[in-house]
Short mmCIF file of C-alpha atoms and ligand atoms in Angstrom, two decimals:
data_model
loop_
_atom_site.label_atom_id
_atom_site.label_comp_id
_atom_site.label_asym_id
_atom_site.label_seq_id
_atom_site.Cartn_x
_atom_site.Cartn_y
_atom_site.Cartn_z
CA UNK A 1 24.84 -81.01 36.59
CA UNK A 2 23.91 -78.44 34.56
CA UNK A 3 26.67 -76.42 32.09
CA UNK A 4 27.33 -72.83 33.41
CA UNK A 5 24.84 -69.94 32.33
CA UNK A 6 26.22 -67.13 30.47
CA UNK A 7 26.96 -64.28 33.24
CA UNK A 8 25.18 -61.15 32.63
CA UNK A 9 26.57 -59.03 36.12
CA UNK A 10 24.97 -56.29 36.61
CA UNK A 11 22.16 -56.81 34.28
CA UNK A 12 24.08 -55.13 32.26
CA UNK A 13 22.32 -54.75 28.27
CA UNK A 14 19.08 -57.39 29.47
CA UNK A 15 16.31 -56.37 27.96
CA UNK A 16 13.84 -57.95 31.02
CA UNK A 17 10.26 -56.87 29.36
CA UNK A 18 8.56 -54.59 26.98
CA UNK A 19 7.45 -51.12 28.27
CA UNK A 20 5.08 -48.14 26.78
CA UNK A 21 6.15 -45.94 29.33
CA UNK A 22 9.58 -44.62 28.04
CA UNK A 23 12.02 -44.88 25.43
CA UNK A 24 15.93 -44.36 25.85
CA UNK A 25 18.29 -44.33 23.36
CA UNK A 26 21.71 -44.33 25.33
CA UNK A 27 23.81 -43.64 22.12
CA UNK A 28 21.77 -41.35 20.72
CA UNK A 29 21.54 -39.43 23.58
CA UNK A 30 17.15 -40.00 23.30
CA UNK A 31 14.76 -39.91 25.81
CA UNK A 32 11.12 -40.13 25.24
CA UNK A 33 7.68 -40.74 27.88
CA UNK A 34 5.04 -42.25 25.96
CA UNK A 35 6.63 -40.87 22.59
CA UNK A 36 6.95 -37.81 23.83
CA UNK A 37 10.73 -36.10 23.42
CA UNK A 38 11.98 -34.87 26.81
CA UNK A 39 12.52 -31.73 25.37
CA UNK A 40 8.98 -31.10 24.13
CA UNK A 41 7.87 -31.92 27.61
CA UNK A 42 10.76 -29.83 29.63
CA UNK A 43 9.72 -26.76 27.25
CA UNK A 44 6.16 -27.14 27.52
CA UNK A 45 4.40 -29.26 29.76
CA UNK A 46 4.13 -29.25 33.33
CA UNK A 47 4.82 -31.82 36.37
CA UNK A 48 1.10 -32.90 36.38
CA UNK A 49 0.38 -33.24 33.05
CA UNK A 50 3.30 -35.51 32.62
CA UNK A 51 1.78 -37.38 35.83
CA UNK A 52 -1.73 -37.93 33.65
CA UNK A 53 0.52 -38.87 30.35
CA UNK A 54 3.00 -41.49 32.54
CA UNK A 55 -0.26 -42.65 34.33
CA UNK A 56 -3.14 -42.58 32.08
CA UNK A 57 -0.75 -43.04 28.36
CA UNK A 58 -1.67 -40.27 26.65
CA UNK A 59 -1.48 -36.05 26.91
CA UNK A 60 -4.76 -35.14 29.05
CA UNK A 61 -7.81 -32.95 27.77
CA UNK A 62 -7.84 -29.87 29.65
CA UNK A 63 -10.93 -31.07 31.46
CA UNK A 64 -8.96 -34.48 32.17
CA UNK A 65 -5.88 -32.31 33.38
CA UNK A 66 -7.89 -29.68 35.45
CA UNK A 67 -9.83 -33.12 37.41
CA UNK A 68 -6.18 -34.73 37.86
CA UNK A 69 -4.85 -31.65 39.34
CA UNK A 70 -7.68 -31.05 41.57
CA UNK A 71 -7.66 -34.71 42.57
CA UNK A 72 -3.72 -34.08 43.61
CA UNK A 73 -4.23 -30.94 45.86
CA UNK A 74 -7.11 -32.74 47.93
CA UNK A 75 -4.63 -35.66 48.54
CA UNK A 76 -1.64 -33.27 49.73
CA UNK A 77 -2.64 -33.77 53.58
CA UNK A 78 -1.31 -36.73 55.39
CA UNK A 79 -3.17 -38.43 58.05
CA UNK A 80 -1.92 -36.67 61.95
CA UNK A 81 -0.41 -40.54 62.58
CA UNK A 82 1.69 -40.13 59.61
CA UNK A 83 3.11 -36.91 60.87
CA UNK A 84 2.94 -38.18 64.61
CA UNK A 85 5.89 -41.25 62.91
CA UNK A 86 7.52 -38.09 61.28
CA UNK A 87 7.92 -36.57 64.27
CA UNK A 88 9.30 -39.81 66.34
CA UNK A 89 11.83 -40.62 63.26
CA UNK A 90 12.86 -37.05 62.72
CA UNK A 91 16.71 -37.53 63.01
CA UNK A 92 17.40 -40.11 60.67
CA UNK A 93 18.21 -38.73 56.58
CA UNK A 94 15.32 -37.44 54.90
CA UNK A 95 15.36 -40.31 52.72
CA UNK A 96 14.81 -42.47 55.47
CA UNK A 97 11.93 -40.58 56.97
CA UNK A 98 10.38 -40.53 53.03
CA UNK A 99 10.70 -44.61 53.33
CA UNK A 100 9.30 -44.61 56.70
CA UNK A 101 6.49 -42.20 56.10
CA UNK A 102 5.15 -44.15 52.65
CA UNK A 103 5.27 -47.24 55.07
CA UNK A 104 3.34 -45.78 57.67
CA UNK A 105 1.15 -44.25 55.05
CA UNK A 106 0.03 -47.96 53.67
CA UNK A 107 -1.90 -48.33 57.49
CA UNK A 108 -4.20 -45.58 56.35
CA UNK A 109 -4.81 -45.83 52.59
CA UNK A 110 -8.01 -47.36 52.29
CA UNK A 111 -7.15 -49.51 49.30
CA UNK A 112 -3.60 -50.50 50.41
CA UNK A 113 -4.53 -54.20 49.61
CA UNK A 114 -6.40 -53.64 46.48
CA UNK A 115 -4.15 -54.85 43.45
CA UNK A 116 -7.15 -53.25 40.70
CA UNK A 117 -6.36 -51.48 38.28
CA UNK A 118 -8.51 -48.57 39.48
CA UNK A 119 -7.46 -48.93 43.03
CA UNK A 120 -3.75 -48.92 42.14
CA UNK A 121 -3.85 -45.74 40.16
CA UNK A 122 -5.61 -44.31 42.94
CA UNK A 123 -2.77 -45.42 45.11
CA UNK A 124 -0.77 -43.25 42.63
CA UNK A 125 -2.06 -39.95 42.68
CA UNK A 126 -2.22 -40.08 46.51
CA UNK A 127 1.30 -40.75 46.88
CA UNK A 128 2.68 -38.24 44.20
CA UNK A 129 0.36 -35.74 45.97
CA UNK A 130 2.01 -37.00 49.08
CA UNK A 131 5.55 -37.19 48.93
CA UNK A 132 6.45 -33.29 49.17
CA UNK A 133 4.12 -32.97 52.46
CA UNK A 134 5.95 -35.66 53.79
CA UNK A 135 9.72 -34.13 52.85
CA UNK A 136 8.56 -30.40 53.49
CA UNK A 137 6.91 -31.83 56.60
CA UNK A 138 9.47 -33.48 58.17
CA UNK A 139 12.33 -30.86 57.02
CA UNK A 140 10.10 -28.19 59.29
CA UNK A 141 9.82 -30.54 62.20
CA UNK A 142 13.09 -31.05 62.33
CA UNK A 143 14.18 -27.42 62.48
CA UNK A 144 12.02 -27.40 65.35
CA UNK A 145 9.10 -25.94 63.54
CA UNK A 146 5.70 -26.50 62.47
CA UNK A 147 5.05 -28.34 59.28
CA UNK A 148 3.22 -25.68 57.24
CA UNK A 149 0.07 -27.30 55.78
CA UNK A 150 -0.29 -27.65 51.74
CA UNK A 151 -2.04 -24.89 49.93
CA UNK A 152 -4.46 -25.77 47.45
CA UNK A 153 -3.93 -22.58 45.23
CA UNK A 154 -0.67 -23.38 44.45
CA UNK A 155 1.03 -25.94 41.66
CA UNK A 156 2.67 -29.05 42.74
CA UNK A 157 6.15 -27.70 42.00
CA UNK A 158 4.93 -24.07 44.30
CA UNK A 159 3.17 -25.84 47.06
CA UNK A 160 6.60 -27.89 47.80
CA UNK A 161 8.89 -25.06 47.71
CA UNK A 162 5.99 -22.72 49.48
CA UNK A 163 5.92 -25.79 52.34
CA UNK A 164 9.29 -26.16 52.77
CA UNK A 165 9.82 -22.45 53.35
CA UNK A 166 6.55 -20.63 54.74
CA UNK A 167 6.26 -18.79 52.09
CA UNK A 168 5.37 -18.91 48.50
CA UNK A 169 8.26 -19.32 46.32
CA UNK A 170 8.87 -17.25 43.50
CA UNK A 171 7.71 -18.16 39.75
CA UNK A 172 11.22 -18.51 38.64
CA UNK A 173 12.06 -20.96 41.74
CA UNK A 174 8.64 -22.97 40.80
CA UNK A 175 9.35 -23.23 37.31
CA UNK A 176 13.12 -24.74 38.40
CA UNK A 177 11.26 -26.97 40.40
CA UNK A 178 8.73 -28.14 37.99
CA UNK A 179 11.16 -28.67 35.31
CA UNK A 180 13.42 -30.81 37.73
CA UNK A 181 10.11 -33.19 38.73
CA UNK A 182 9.57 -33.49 34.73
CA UNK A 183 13.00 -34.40 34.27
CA UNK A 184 12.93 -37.34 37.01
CA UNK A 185 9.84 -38.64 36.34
CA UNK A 186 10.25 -41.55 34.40
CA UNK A 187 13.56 -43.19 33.12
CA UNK A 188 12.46 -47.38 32.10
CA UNK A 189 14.40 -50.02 34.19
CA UNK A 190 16.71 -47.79 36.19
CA UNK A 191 17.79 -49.56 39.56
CA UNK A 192 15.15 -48.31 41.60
CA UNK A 193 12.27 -49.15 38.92
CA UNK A 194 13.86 -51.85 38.83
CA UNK A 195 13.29 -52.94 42.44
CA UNK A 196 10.32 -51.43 42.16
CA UNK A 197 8.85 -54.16 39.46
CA UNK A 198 10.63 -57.19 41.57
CA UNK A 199 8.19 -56.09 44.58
CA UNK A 200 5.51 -55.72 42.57
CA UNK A 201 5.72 -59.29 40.56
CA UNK A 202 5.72 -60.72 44.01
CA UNK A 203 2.18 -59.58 43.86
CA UNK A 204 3.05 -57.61 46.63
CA UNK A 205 1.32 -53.65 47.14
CA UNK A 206 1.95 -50.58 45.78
CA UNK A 207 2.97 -49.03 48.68
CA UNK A 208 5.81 -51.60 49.60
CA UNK A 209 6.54 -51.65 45.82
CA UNK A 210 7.16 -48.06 46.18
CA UNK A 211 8.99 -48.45 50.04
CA UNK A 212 11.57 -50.53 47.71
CA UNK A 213 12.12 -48.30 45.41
CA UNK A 214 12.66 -45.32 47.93
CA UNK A 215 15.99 -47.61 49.48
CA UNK A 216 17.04 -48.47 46.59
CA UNK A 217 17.21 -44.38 44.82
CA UNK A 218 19.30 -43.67 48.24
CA UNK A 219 22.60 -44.87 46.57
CA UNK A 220 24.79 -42.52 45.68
CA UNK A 221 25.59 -44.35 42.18
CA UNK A 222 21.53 -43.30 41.26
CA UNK A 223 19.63 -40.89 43.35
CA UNK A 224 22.73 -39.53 45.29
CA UNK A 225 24.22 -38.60 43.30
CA UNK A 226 23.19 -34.18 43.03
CA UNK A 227 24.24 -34.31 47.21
CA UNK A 228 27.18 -35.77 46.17
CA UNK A 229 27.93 -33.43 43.13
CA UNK A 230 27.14 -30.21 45.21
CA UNK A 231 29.95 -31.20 48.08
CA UNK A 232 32.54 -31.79 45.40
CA UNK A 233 31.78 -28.13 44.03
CA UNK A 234 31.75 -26.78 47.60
CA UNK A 235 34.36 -28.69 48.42
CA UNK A 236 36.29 -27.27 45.24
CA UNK A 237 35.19 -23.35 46.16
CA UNK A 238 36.24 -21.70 43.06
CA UNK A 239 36.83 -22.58 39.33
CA UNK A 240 40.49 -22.66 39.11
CA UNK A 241 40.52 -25.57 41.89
CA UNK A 242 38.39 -27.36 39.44
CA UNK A 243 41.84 -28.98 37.68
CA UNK A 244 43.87 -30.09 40.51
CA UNK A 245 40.81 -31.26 41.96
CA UNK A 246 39.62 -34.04 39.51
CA UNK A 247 43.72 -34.96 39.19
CA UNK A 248 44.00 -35.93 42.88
CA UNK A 249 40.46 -38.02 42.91
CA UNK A 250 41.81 -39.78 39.83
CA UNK A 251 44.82 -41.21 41.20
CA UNK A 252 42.48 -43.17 43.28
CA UNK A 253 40.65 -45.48 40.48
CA UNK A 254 37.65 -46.03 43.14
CA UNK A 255 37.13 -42.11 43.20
CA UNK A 256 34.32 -41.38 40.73
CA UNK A 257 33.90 -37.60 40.16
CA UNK A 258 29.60 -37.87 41.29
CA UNK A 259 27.59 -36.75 38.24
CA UNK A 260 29.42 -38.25 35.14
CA UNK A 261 28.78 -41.66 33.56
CA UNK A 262 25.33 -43.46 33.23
CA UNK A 263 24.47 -47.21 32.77
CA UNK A 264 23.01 -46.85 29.41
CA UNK A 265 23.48 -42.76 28.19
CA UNK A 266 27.21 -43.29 26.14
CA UNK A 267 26.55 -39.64 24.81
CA UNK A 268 25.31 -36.85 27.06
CA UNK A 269 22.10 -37.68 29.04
CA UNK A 270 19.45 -35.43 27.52
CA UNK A 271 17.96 -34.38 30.66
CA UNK A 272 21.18 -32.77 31.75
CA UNK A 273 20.97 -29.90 29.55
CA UNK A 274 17.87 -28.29 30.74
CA UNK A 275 19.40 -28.65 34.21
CA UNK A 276 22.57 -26.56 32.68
CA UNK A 277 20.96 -24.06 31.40
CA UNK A 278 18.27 -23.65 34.64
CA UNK A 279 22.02 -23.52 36.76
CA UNK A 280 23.22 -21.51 34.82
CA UNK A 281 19.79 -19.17 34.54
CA UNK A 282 19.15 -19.39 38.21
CA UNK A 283 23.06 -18.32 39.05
CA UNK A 284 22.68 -15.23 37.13
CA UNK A 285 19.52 -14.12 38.54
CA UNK A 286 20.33 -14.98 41.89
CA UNK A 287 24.17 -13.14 41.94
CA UNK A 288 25.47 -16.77 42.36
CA UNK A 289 27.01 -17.43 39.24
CA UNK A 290 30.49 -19.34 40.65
CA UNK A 291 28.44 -22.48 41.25
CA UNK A 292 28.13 -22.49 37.44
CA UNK A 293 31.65 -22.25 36.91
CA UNK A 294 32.93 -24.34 39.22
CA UNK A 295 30.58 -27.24 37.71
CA UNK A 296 32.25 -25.91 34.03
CA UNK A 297 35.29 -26.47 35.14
CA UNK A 298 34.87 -29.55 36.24
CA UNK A 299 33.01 -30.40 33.08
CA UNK A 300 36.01 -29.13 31.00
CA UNK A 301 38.60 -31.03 33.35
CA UNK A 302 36.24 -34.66 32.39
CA UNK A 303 36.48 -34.11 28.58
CA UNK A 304 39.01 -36.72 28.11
CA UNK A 305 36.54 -39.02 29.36
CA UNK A 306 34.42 -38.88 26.87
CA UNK A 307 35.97 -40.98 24.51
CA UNK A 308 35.25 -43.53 26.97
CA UNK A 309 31.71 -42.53 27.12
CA UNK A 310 31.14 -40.77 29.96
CA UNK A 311 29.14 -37.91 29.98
CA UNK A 312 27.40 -35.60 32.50
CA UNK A 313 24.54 -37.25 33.53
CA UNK A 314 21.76 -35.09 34.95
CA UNK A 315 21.90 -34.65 38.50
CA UNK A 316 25.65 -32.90 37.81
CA UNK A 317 23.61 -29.79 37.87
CA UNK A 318 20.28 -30.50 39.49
CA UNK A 319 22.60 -30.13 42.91
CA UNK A 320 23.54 -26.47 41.86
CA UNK A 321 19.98 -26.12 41.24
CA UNK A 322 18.28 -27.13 45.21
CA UNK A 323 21.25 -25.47 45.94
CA UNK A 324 20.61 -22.04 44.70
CA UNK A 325 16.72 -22.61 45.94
CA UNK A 326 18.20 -22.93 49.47
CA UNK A 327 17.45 -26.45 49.77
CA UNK A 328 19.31 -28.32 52.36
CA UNK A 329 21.90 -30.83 50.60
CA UNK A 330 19.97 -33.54 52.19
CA UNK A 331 16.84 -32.92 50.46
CA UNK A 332 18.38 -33.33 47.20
CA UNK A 333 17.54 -37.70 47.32
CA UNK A 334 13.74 -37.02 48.32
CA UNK A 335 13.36 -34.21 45.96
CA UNK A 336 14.80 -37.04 42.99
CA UNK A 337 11.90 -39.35 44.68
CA UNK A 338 9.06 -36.51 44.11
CA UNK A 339 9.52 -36.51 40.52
CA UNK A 340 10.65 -40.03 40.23
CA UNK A 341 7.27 -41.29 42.02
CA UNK A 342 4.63 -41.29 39.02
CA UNK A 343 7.54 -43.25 36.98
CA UNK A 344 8.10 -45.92 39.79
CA UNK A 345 3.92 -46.28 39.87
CA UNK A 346 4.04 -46.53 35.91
CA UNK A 347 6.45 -49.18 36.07
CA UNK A 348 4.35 -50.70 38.59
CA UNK A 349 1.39 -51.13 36.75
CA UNK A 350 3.08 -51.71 33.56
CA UNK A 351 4.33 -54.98 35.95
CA UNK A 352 0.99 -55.74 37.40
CA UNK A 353 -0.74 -55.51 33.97
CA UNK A 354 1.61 -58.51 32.56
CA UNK A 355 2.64 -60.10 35.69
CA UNK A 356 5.59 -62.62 35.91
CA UNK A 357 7.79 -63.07 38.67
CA UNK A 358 11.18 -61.48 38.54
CA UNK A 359 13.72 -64.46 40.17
CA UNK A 360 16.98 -64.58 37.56
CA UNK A 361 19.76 -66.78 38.53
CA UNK A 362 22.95 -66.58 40.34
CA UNK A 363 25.99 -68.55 39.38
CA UNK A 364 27.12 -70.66 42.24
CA UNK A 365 31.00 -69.99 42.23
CA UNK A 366 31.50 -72.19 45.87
CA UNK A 367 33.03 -75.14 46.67
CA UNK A 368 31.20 -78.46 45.88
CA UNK A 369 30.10 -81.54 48.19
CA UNK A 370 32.27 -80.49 51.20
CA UNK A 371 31.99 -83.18 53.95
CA UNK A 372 29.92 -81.99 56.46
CA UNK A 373 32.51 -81.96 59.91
CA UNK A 374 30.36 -81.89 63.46
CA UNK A 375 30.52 -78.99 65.79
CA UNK A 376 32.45 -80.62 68.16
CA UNK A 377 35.43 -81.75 65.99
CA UNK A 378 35.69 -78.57 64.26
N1 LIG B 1 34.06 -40.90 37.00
C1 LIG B 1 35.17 -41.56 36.59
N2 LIG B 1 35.12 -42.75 35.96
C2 LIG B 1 33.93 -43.31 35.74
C3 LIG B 1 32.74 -42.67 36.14
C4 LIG B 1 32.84 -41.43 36.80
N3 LIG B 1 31.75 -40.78 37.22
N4 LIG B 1 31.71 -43.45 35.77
C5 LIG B 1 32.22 -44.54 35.19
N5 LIG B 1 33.56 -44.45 35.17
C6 LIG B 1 34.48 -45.44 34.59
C7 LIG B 1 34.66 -46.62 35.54
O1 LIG B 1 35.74 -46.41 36.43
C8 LIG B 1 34.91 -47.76 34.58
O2 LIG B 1 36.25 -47.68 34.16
P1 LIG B 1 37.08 -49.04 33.88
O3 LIG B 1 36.30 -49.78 32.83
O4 LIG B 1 38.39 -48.56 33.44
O5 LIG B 1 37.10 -49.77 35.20
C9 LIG B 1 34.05 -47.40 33.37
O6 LIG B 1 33.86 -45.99 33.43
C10 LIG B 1 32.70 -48.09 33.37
O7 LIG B 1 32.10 -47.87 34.64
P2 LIG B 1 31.03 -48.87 35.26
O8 LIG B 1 30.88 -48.58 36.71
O9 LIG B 1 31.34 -50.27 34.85
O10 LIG B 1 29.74 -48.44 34.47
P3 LIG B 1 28.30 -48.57 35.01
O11 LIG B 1 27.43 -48.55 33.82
O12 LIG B 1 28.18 -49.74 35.91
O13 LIG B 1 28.16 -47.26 35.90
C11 LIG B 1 27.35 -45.38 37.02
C12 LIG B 1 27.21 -46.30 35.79
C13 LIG B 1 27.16 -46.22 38.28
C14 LIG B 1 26.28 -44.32 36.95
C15 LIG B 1 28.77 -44.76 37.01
O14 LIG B 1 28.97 -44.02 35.83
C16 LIG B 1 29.02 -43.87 38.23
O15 LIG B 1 29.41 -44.39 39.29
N6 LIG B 1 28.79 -42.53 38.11
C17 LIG B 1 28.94 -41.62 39.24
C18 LIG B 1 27.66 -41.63 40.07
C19 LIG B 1 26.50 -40.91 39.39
O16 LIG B 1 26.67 -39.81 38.87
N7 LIG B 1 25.33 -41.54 39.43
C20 LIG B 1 24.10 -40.96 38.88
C21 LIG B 1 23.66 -41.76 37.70
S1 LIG B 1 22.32 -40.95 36.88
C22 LIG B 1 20.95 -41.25 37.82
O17 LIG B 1 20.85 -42.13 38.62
C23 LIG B 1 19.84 -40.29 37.58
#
């Protein structure tokens, strides 16, 4: 028999493979696409030119940018079958119909089965430029209205907002958006990359790749967490609950407060402070500041923990942000997907391009030749 492996639960600190896609320093509090700092990218660039950098590996020409962007709006309609499963799944969480939806979608993309590179990138754009018709689509059906069909004058970031609601957003509520997509888009082996890649190595297709990824952002440990952060502050209702609050959830060990801690940031996750100061922003402008400081309190309450390295992460004020655009709390997972999906695709091909399958080990901790007793003298 063999001796026992080393345990590594969780994963925890494996490095699995290389990547170009994105670096992360956790202690530094560093987060990079394609060399790029976050904050560069959150001041300057937009949701689709990130898409072209995470997809193509380097910041587009304008000509390059202007044919990605046009490829994107003619991809925004989904076929009538697509909505038609929309429609038939319409009660289960949004997350669920996303999942469903990319599933159905794979029956009509012509190149669902082919693994080329081309092909796969194709795959890509379609689903990125998918995603929010499927989310604003279903959130409108399930009002009992019409889904409103994608406008091709509009950003990414706009045409979401201006599909959920009828009506074209404003520019403050489309930058918000767009800044939130940049700030999801890519994050390396995070669980639902992660999954992601173990589809993938299977030599299995895009759109299943991506299916997995969708059920595995659901958690509320990853992707669910901003739902989860925007009922506490609800739940809290004004800034001087904030303290006895987080005292009663500690006595129970098992009670995380949602939006603090990360597997790998041990300082503050550098994404979370564009989404502080957008909360904060958007608050003001909006005569809704108490969100704000309810989620300040709380902050200032979780200071002792940060000796032990846990940090707001950044969906502790991405919540406040849907929130304030008067997106349903149940959006908040899907919306996470629509920026995540040109990082899960990256990933994807990153996987494809240097294939090997992902199977790692488990330690059997069972019993050992146990003597098999029949049924009948059990
Ligand atoms: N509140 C209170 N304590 C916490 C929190 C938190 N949010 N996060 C971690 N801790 C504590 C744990 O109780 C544990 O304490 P112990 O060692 O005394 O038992 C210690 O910190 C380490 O926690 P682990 O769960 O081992 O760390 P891990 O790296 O596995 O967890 C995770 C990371 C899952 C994100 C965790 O911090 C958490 O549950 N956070 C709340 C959920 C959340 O905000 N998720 C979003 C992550 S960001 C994203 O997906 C974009």
């Amino acid at each position: 028999m063999t001796s026992p492996q080393p345990l590594a639960k969780g994963l925890r600190n494996v490095v699995m493979d290389t990547t170009e896609s994105s670096f992360i320093d956790g202690d530094e509090g560093i987060l990079l696409y394609r060399g790029y700092s976050i904050h560069d990218l959150a001041a300057h660039s937009s949701f689709e030119e990130v898409c072209y950098l995470l997809l193509y590996g380097s910041l587009p020409t304008r000509d390059e940018l202007a044919a990605l962007d046009a490829r994107l709006r003619a991809a925004r309609v989904l076929p009538a079958p697509v909505v038609d499963v929309i429609r038939i799944v319409q009660r289960a969480h949004p997350i669920d119909v996303l999942r469903t939806a990319v599933s159905a979608l794979a029956a009509f993309d012509p190149d669902t089965a082919d693994a080329s590179l081309d092909a796969v990138l194709r795959k890509s754009e379609r689903l990125t430029a998918q995603f929010p018709t499927i989310v604003a689509a279903h959130d409108r059906i399930r009002r009992g209205l019409e889904p409103v069909p994608p406008r091709d004058d509009l950003s990414h970031a706009a045409n979401f907002l201006y599909m959920l609601a009828g009506e074209a957003p404003s520019d403050e509520a489309a930058a918000a958006m767009d800044l939130d997509f940049i700030l999801h888009a890519e994050h390396g082996a995070n669980a639902s990359a992660f999954a992601a890649r173990v589809t993938a190595s299977t030599d299995s297709d895009l759109h299943s790749a991506i299916v997995t990824g969708i059920g595995t952002l659901k958690g509320p440990l990853h992707g669910g967490a901003a739902e989860a952060v925007m009922t506490m502050a609800l739940e809290i209702g004004s800034p001087e609950r904030a303290h006895d609050y987080v005292i009663a959830r500690q006595k129970d060990r098992n009670n995380r407060i949602m939006g603090f801690g990360h597997r790998v940031y041990k300082v503050e996750d550098p994404r979370a402070r564009h989404m502080r100061e957008r909360s904060k922003a958007l608050g003001e402008s909006l005569n809704q500041a108490q969100w704000y400081a309810i989620l300040q309190a709380v902050e200032k309450e979780m200071e002792r923990y940060k000796r032990h390295g846990i940090h707001v992460n950044v969906d502790f004020f991405a919540g406040s942000v849907y929130y304030l655009l008067g997106i349903p709390e149940d959006l908040f997972v899907p919306i996470f997907a629509l920026g995540r999906i040109p990082g899960w695709c990256t990933e994807i091909l990153e996987q494809l391009n240097n294939n090997i399958l992902i199977r790692p080990l488990l330690r059997y901790d069972g019993p050992l030749n146990l003597e098999y007793v029949p049924l009948e003298q059990r």
